[in-house]
PDB file of C-alpha atoms and ligand atoms in Angstrom:
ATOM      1  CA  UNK A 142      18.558   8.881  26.842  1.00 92.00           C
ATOM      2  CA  UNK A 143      17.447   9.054  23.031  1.00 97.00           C
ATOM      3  CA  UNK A 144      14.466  11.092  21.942  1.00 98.00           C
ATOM      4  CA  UNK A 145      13.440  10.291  18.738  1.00 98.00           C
ATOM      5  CA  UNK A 146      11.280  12.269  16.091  1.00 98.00           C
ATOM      6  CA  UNK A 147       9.371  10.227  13.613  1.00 98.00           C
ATOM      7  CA  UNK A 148       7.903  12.798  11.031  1.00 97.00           C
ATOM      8  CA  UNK A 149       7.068  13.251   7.367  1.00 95.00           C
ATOM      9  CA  UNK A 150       4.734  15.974   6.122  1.00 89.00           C
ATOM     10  CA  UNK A 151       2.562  13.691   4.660  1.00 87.00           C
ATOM     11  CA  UNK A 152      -0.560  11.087   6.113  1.00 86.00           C
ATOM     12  CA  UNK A 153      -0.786   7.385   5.872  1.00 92.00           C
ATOM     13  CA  UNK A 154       2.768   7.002   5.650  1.00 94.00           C
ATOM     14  CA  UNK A 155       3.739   4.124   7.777  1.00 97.00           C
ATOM     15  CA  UNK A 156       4.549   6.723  10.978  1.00 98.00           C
ATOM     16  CA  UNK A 157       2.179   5.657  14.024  1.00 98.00           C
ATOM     17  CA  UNK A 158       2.833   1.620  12.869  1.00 98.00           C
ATOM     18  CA  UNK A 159       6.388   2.599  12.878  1.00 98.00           C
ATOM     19  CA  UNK A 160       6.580   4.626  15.929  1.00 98.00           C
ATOM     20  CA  UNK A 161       4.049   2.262  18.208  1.00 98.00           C
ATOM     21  CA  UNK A 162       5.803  -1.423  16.354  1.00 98.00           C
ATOM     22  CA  UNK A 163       9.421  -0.050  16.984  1.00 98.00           C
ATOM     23  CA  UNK A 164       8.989   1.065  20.454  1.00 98.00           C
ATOM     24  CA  UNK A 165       7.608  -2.525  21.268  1.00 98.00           C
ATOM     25  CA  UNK A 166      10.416  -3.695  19.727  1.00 98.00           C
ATOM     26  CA  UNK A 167      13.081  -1.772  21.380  1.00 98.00           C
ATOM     27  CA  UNK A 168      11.472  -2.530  25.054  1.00 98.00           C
ATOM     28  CA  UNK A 169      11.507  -5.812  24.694  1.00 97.00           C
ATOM     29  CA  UNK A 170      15.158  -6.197  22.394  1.00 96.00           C
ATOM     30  CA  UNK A 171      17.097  -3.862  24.730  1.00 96.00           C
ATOM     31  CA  UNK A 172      14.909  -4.262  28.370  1.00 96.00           C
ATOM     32  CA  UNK A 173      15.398  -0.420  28.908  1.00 97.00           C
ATOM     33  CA  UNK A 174      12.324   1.482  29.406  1.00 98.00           C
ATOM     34  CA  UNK A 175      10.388   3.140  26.220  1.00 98.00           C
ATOM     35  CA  UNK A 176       8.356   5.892  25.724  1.00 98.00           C
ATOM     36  CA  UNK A 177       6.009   7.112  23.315  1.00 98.00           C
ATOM     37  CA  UNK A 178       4.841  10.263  23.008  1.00 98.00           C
ATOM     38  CA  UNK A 179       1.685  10.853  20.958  1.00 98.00           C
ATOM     39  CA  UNK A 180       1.286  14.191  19.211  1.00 98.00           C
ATOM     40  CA  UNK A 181      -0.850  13.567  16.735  1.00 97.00           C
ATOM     41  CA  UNK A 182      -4.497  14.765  16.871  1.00 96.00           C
ATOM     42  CA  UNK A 183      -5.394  11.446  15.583  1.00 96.00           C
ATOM     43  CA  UNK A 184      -4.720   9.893  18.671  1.00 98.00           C
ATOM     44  CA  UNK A 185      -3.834   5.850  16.826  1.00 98.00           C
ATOM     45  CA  UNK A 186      -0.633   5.607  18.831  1.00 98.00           C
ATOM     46  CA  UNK A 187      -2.708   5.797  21.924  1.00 98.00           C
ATOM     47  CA  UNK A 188      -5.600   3.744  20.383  1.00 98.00           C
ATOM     48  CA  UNK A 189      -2.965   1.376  19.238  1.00 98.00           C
ATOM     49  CA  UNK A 190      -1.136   0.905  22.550  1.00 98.00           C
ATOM     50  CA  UNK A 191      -4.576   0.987  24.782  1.00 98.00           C
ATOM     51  CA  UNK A 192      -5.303   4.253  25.705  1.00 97.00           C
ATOM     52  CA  UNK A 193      -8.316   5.282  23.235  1.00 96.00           C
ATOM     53  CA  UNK A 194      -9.973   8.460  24.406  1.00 93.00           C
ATOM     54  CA  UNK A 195      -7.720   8.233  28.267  1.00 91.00           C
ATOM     55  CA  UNK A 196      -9.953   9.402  31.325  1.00 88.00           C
ATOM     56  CA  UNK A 197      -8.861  11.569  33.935  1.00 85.00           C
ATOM     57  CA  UNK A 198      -5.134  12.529  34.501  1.00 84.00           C
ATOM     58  CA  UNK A 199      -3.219  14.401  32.368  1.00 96.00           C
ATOM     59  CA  UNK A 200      -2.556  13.746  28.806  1.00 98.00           C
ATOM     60  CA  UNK A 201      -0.159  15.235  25.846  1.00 98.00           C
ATOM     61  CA  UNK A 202      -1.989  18.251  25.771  1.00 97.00           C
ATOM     62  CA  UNK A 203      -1.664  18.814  29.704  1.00 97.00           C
ATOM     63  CA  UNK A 204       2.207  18.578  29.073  1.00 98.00           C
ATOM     64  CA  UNK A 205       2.293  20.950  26.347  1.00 97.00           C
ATOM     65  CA  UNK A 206      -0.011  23.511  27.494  1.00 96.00           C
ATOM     66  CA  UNK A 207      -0.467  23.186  31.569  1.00 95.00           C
ATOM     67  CA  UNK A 208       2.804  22.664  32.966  1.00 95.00           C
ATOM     68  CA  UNK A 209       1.789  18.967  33.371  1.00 97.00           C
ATOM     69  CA  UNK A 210       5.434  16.715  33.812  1.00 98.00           C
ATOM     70  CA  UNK A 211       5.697  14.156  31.471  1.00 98.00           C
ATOM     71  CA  UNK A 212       6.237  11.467  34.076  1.00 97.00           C
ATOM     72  CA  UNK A 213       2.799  12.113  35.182  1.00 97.00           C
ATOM     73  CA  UNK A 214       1.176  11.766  31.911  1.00 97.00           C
ATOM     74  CA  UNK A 215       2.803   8.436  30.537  1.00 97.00           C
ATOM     75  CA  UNK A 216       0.840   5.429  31.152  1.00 97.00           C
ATOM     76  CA  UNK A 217       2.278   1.252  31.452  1.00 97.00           C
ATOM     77  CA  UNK A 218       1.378  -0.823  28.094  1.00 98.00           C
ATOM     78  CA  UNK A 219      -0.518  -3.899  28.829  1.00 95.00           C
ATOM     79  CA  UNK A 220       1.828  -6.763  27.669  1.00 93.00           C
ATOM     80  CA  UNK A 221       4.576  -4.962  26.905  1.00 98.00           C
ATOM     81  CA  UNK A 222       7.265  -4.850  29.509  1.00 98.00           C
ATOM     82  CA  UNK A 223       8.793  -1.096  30.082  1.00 98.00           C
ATOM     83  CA  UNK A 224       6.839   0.033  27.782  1.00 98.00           C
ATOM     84  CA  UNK A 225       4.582   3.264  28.284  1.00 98.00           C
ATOM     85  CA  UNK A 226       2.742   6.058  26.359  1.00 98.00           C
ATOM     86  CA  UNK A 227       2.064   9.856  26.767  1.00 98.00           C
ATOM     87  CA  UNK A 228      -1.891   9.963  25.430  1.00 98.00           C
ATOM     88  CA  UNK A 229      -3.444  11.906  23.302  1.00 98.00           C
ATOM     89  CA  UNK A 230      -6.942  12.765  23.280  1.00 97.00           C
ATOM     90  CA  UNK A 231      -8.782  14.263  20.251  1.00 95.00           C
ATOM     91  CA  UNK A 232     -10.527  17.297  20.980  1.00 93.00           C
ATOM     92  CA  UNK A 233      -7.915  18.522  23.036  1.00 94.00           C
ATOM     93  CA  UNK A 234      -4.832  18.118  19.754  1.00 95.00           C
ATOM     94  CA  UNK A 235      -7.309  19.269  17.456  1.00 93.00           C
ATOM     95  CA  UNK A 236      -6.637  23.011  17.977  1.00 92.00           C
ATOM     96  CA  UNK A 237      -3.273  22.388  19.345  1.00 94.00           C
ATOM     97  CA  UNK A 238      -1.089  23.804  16.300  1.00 94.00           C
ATOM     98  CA  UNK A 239      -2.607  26.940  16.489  1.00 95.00           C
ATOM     99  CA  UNK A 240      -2.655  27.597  20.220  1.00 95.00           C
ATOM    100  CA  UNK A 241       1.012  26.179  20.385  1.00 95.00           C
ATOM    101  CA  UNK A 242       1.749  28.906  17.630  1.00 95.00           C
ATOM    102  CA  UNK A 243       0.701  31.514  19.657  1.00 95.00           C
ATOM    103  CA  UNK A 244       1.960  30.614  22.816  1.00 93.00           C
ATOM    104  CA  UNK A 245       5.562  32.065  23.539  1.00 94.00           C
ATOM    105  CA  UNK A 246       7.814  29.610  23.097  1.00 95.00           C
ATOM    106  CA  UNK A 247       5.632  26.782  22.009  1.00 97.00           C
ATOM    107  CA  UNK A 248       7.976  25.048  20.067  1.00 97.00           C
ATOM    108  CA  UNK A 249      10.212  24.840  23.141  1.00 98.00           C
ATOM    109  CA  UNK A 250       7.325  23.334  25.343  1.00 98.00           C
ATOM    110  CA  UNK A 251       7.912  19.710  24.665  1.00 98.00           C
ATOM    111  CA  UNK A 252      12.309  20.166  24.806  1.00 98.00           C
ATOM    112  CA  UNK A 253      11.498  21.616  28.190  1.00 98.00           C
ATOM    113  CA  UNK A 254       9.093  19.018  29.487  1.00 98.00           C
ATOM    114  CA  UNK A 255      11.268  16.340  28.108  1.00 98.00           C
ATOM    115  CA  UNK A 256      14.945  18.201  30.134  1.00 97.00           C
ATOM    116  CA  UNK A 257      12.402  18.466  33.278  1.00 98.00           C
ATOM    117  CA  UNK A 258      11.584  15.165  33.590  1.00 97.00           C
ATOM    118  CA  UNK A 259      13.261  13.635  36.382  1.00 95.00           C
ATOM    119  CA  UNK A 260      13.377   9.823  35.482  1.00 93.00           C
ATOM    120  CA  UNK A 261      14.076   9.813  31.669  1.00 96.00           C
ATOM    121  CA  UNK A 262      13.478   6.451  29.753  1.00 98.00           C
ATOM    122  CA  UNK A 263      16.316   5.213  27.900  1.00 97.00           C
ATOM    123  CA  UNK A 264      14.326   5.861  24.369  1.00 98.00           C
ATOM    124  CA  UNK A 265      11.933   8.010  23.431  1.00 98.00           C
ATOM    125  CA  UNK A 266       9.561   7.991  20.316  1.00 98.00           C
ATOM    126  CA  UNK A 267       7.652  11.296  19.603  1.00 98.00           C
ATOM    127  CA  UNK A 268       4.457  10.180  17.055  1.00 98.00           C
ATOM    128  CA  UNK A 269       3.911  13.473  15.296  1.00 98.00           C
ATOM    129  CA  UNK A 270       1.050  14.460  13.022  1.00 96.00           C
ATOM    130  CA  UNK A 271       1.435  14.298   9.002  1.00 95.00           C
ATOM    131  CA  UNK A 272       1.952  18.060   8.445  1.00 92.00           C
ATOM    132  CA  UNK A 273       4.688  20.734   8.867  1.00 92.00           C
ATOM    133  CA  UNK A 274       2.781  22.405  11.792  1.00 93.00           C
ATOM    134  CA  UNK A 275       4.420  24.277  15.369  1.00 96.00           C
ATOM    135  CA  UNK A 276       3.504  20.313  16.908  1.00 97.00           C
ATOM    136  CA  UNK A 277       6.081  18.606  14.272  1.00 97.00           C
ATOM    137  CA  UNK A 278       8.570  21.712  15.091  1.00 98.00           C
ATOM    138  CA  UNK A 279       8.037  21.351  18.461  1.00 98.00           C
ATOM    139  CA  UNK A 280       9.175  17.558  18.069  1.00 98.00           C
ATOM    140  CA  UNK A 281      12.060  18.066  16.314  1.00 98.00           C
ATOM    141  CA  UNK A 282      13.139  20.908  18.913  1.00 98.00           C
ATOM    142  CA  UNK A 283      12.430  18.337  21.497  1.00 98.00           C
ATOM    143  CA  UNK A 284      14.659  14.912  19.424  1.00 98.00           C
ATOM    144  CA  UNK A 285      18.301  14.289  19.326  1.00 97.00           C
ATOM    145  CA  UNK A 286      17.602  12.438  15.805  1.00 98.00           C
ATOM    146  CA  UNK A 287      14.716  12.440  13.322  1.00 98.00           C
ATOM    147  CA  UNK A 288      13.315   9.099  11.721  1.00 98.00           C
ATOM    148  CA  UNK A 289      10.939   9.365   8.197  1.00 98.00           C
ATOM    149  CA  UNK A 290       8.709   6.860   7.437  1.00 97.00           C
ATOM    150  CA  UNK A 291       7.446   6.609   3.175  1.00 96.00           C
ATOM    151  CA  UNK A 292       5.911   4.366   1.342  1.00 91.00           C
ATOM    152  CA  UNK A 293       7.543   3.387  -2.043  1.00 88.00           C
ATOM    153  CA  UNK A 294       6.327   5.527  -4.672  1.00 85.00           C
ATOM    154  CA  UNK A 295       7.557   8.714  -6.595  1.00 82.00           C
ATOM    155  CA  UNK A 296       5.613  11.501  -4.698  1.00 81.00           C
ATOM    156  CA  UNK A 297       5.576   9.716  -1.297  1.00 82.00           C
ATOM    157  CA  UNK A 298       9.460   9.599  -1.799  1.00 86.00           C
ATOM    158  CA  UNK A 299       9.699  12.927  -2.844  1.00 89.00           C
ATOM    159  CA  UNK A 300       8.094  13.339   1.111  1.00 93.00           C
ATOM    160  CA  UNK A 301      11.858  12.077   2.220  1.00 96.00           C
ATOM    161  CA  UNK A 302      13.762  15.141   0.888  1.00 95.00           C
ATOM    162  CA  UNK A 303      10.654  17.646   2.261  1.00 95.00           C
ATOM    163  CA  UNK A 304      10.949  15.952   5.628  1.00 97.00           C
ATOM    164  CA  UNK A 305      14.819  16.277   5.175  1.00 97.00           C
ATOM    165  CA  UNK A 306      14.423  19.848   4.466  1.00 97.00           C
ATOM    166  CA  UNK A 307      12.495  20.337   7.478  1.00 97.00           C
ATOM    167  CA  UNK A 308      15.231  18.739   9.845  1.00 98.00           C
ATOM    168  CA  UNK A 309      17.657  20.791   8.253  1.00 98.00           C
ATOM    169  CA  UNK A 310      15.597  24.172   8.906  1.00 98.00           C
ATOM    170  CA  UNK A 311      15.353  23.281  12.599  1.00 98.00           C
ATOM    171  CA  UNK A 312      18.688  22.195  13.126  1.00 98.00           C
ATOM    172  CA  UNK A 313      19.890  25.588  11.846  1.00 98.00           C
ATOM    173  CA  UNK A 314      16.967  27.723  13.777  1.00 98.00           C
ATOM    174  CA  UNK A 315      16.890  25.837  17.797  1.00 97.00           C
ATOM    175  CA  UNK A 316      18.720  22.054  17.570  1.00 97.00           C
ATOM    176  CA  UNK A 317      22.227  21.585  16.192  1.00 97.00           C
ATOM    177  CA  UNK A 318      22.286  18.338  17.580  1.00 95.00           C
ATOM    178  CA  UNK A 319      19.434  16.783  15.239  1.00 98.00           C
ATOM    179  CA  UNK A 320      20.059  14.625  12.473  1.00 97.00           C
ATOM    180  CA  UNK A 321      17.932  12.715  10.232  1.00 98.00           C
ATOM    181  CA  UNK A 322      18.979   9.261  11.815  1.00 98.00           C
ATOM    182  CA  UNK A 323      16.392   6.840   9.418  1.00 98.00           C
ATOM    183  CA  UNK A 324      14.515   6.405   5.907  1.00 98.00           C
ATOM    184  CA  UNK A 325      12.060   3.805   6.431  1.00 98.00           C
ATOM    185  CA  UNK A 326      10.631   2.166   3.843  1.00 97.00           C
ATOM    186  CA  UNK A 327       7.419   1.240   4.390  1.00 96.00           C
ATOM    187  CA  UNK A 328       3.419  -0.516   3.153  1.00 95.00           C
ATOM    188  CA  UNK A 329       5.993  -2.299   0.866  1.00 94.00           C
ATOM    189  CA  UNK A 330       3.431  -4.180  -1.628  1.00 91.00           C
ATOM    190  CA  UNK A 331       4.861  -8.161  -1.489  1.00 82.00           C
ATOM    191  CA  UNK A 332       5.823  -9.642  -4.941  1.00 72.00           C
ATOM    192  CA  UNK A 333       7.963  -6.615  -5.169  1.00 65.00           C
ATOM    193  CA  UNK A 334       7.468  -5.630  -8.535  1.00 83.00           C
ATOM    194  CA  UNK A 335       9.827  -3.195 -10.710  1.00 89.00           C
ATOM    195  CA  UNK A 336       8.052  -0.115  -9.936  1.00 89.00           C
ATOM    196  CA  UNK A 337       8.368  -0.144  -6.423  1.00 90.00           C
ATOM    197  CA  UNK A 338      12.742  -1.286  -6.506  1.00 90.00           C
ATOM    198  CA  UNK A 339      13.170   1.243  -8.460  1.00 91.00           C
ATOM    199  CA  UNK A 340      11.344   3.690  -6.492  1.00 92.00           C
ATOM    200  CA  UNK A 341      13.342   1.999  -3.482  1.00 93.00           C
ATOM    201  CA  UNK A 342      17.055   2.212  -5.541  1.00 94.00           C
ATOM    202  CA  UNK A 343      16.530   5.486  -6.412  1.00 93.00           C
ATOM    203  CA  UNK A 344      16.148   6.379  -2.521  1.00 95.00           C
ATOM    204  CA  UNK A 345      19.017   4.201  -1.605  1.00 96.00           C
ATOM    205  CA  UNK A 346      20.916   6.182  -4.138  1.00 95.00           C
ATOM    206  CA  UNK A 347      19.935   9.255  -2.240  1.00 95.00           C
ATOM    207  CA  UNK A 348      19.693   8.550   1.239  1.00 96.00           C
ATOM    208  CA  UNK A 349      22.425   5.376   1.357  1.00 97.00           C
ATOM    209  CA  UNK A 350      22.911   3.633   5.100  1.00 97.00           C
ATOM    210  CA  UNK A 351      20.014   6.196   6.833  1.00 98.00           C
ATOM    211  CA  UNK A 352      17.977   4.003   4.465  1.00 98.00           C
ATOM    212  CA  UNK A 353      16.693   0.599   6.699  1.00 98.00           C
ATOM    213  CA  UNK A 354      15.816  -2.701   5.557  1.00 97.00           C
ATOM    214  CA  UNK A 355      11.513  -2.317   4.048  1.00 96.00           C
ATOM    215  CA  UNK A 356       8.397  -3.076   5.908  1.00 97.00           C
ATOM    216  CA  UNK A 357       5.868  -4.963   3.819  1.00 96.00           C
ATOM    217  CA  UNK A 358       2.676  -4.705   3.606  1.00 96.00           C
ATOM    218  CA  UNK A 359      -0.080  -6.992   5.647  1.00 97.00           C
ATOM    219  CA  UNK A 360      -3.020  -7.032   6.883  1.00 98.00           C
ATOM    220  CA  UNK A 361      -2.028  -8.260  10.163  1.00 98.00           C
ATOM    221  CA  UNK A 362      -1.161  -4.429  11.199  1.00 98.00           C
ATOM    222  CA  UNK A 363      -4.618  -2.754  10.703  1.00 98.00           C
ATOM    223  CA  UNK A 364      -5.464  -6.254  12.361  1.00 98.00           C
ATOM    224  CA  UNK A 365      -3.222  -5.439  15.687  1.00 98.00           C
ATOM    225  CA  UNK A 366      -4.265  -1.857  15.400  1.00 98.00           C
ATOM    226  CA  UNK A 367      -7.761  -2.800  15.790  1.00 98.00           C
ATOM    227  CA  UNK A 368      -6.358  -5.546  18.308  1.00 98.00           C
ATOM    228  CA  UNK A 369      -4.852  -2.746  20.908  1.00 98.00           C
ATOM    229  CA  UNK A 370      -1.730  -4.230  20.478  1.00 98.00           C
ATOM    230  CA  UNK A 371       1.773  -4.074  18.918  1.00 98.00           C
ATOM    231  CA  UNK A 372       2.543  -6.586  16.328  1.00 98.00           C
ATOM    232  CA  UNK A 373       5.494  -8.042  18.989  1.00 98.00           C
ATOM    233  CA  UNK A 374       2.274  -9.366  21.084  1.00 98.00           C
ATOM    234  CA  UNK A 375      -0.917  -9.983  18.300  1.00 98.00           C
ATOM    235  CA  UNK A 376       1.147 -11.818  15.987  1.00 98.00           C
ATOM    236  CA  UNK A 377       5.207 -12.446  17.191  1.00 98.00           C
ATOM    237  CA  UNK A 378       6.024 -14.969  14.171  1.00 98.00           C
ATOM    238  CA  UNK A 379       4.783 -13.151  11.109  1.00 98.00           C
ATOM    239  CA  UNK A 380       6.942 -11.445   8.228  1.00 97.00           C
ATOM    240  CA  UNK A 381       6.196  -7.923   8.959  1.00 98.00           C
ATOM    241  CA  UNK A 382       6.675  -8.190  12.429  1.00 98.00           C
ATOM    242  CA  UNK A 383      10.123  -9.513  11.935  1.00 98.00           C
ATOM    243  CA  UNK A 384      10.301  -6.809   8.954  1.00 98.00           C
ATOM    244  CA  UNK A 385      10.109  -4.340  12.136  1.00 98.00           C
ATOM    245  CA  UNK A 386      12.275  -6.157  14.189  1.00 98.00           C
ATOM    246  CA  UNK A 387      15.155  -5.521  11.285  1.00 98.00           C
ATOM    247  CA  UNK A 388      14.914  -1.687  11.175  1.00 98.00           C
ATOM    248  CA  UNK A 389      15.037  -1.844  14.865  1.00 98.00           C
ATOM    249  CA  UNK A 390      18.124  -4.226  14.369  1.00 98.00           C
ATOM    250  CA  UNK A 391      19.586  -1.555  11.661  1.00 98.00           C
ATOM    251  CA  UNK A 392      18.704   1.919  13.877  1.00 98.00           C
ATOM    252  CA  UNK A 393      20.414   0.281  16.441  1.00 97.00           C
ATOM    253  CA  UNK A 394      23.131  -0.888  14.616  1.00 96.00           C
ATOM    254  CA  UNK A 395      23.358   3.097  13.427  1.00 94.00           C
ATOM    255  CA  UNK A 396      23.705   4.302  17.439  1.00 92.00           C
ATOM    256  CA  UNK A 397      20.384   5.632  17.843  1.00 91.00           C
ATOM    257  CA  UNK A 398      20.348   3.724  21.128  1.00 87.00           C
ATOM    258  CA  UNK A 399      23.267   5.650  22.011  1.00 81.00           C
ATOM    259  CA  UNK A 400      22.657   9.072  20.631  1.00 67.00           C
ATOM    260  CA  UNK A 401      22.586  10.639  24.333  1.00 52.00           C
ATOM    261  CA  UNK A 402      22.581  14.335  25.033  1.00 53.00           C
TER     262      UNK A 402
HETATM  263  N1  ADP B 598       2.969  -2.524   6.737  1.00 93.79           N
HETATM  264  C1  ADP B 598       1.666  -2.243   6.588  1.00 93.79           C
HETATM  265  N2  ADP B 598       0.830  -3.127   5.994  1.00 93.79           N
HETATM  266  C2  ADP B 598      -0.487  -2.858   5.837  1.00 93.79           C
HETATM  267  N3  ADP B 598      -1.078  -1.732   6.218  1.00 93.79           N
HETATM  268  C3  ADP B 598      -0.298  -0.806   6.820  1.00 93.79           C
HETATM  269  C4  ADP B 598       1.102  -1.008   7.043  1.00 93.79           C
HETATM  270  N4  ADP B 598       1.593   0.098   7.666  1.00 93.79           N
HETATM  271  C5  ADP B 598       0.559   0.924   7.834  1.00 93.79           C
HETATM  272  N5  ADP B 598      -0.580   0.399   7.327  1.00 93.79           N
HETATM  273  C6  ADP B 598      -1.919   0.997   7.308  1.00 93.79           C
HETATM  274  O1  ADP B 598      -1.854   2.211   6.566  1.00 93.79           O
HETATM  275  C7  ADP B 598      -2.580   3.238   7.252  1.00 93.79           C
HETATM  276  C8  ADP B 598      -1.634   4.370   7.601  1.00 93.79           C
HETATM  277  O2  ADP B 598      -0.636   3.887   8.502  1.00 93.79           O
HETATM  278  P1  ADP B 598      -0.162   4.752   9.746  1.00 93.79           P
HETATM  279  O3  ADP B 598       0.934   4.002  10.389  1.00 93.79           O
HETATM  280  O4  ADP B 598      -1.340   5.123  10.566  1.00 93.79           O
HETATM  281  O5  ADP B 598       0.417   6.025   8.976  1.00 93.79           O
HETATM  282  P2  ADP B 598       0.616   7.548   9.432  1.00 93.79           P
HETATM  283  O6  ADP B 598       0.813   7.541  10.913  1.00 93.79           O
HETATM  284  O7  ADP B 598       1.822   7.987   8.668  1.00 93.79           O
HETATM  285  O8  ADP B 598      -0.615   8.277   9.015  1.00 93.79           O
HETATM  286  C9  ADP B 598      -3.219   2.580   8.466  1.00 93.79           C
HETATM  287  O9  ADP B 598      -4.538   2.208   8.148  1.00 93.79           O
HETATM  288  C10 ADP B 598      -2.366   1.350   8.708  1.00 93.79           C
HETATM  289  O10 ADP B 598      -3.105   0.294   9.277  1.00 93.79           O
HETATM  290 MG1   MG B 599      -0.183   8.546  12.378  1.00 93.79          MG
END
């Protein structure tokens, strides 16, 4: 089993279309069973995959605060073969940084929920919220590799080295094992345009084969967000949905798959 952290300290970077697109992707590329976890107080990963505001049993929170198993808390994908979630719901994240800084060992809770769980998927993706808080910590204690997600200009690429930084700091601290496993470019405006390849080059230059093939930008995401669907079912043929299906092709080409602890 892989878990994988997608992070960056910043909002509106690409991460939940990312995270909720690419775990489509893998379930149905590699028939292996897919998780997502959703840590974000924002909840769009479990908006996106069909579990808006989830009634009754246990949610994200439940696992991280009440000893809930994560098994118990993920929930099937409609259309999506082996595909499930771990839900978030809004009030309850909300406070969650805080009271997961000041629980003992909070940024241990998710690694231990994720080593309890008796029937592991073959991939996990851990959604986590746009800020360096004790929830993104607590994903990158819990991941075997990390995953950034930018979109191509000068101060949301400078959010690649912060991220970077970040990995690095909990590596040291809890995780040797994590590595930053992906740079993905992403919200790339079409009709490229020198600004934004030289924006891209200059991260290439940095970052070299971490950094996958771009995602462009289209309207047919907010239109499968709003859908309750990943791009894989709402709209199979279009350009950004095989724009996903390349990173996938290129993480997997890089081991993530494989990356097993
Ligand atoms: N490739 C894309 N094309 C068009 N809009 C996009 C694309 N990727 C993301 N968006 C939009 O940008 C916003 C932020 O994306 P999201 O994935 O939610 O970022 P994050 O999780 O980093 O905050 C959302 O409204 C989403 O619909
Ligand atoms: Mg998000």
């Amino acid at each position: 089993m892989t878990v994988i952290a997608v992070g960056n300290q910043g909002g509106s970077a690409g991460k939940t279309t990312f995270v909720v697109n690419a775990a489509a992707r893998l379930a149905q590329r590699t028939g292996r069973p897919v998780r997502v976890v959703d840590l974000d107080a924002q909840a769009n990963a479990s908006h996106w995959l069909g579990h808006h505001e989830p009634a009754g049993a246990p949610t994200v929170s439940d696992v991280l605060f009440h000893g809930a198993a994560l098994i118990d808390a993920a929930r099937p994908v409609v259309d999506v073969d082996q595909l499930s979630v771990v839900p978030a719901r809004r009030a309850e994240m909300e406070g969650a940084d805080v009271t997961l800084s000041r629980v003992l060992g909070g940024e241990q809770k998710l690694r231990m929920a994720i080593a309890a769980d008796p029937q592991p998927p073959a991939i996990t993706l851990i959604d986590c919220p746009g800020s360096l808080s004790t929830v993104t910590v607590a994903a990158l204690v819990a991941a075997d590799l990390a995953v950034t997600v930018f979109a191509p200009m000068e101060k949301e690429a400078g959010a690649v080295a912060a991220f970077e930084d970040t990995v690095t700091q909990v590596a040291a601290a809890y995780n040797p094992r994590l590595r930053l496993a992906g740079v993905v470019p992403s919200i790339v405006p079409g009709g490229g345009g020198r600004y934004y390849t030289d924006v891209l080059a200059q991260v290439r230059d940095g970052w070299g084969d971490l950094v996958t093939p771009p995602v462009r930008r289209s309207v047919r995401v907010p239109e499968a967000y709003s859908a309750q669907q990943p791009l894989t079912v709402y709209a199979p043929g279009e350009a950004v949905t095989a724009d996903l299906a390349a990173v996938v092709e290129h993480l997997l080409g890089a081991g993530v798959a494989g990356a097993a602890r």
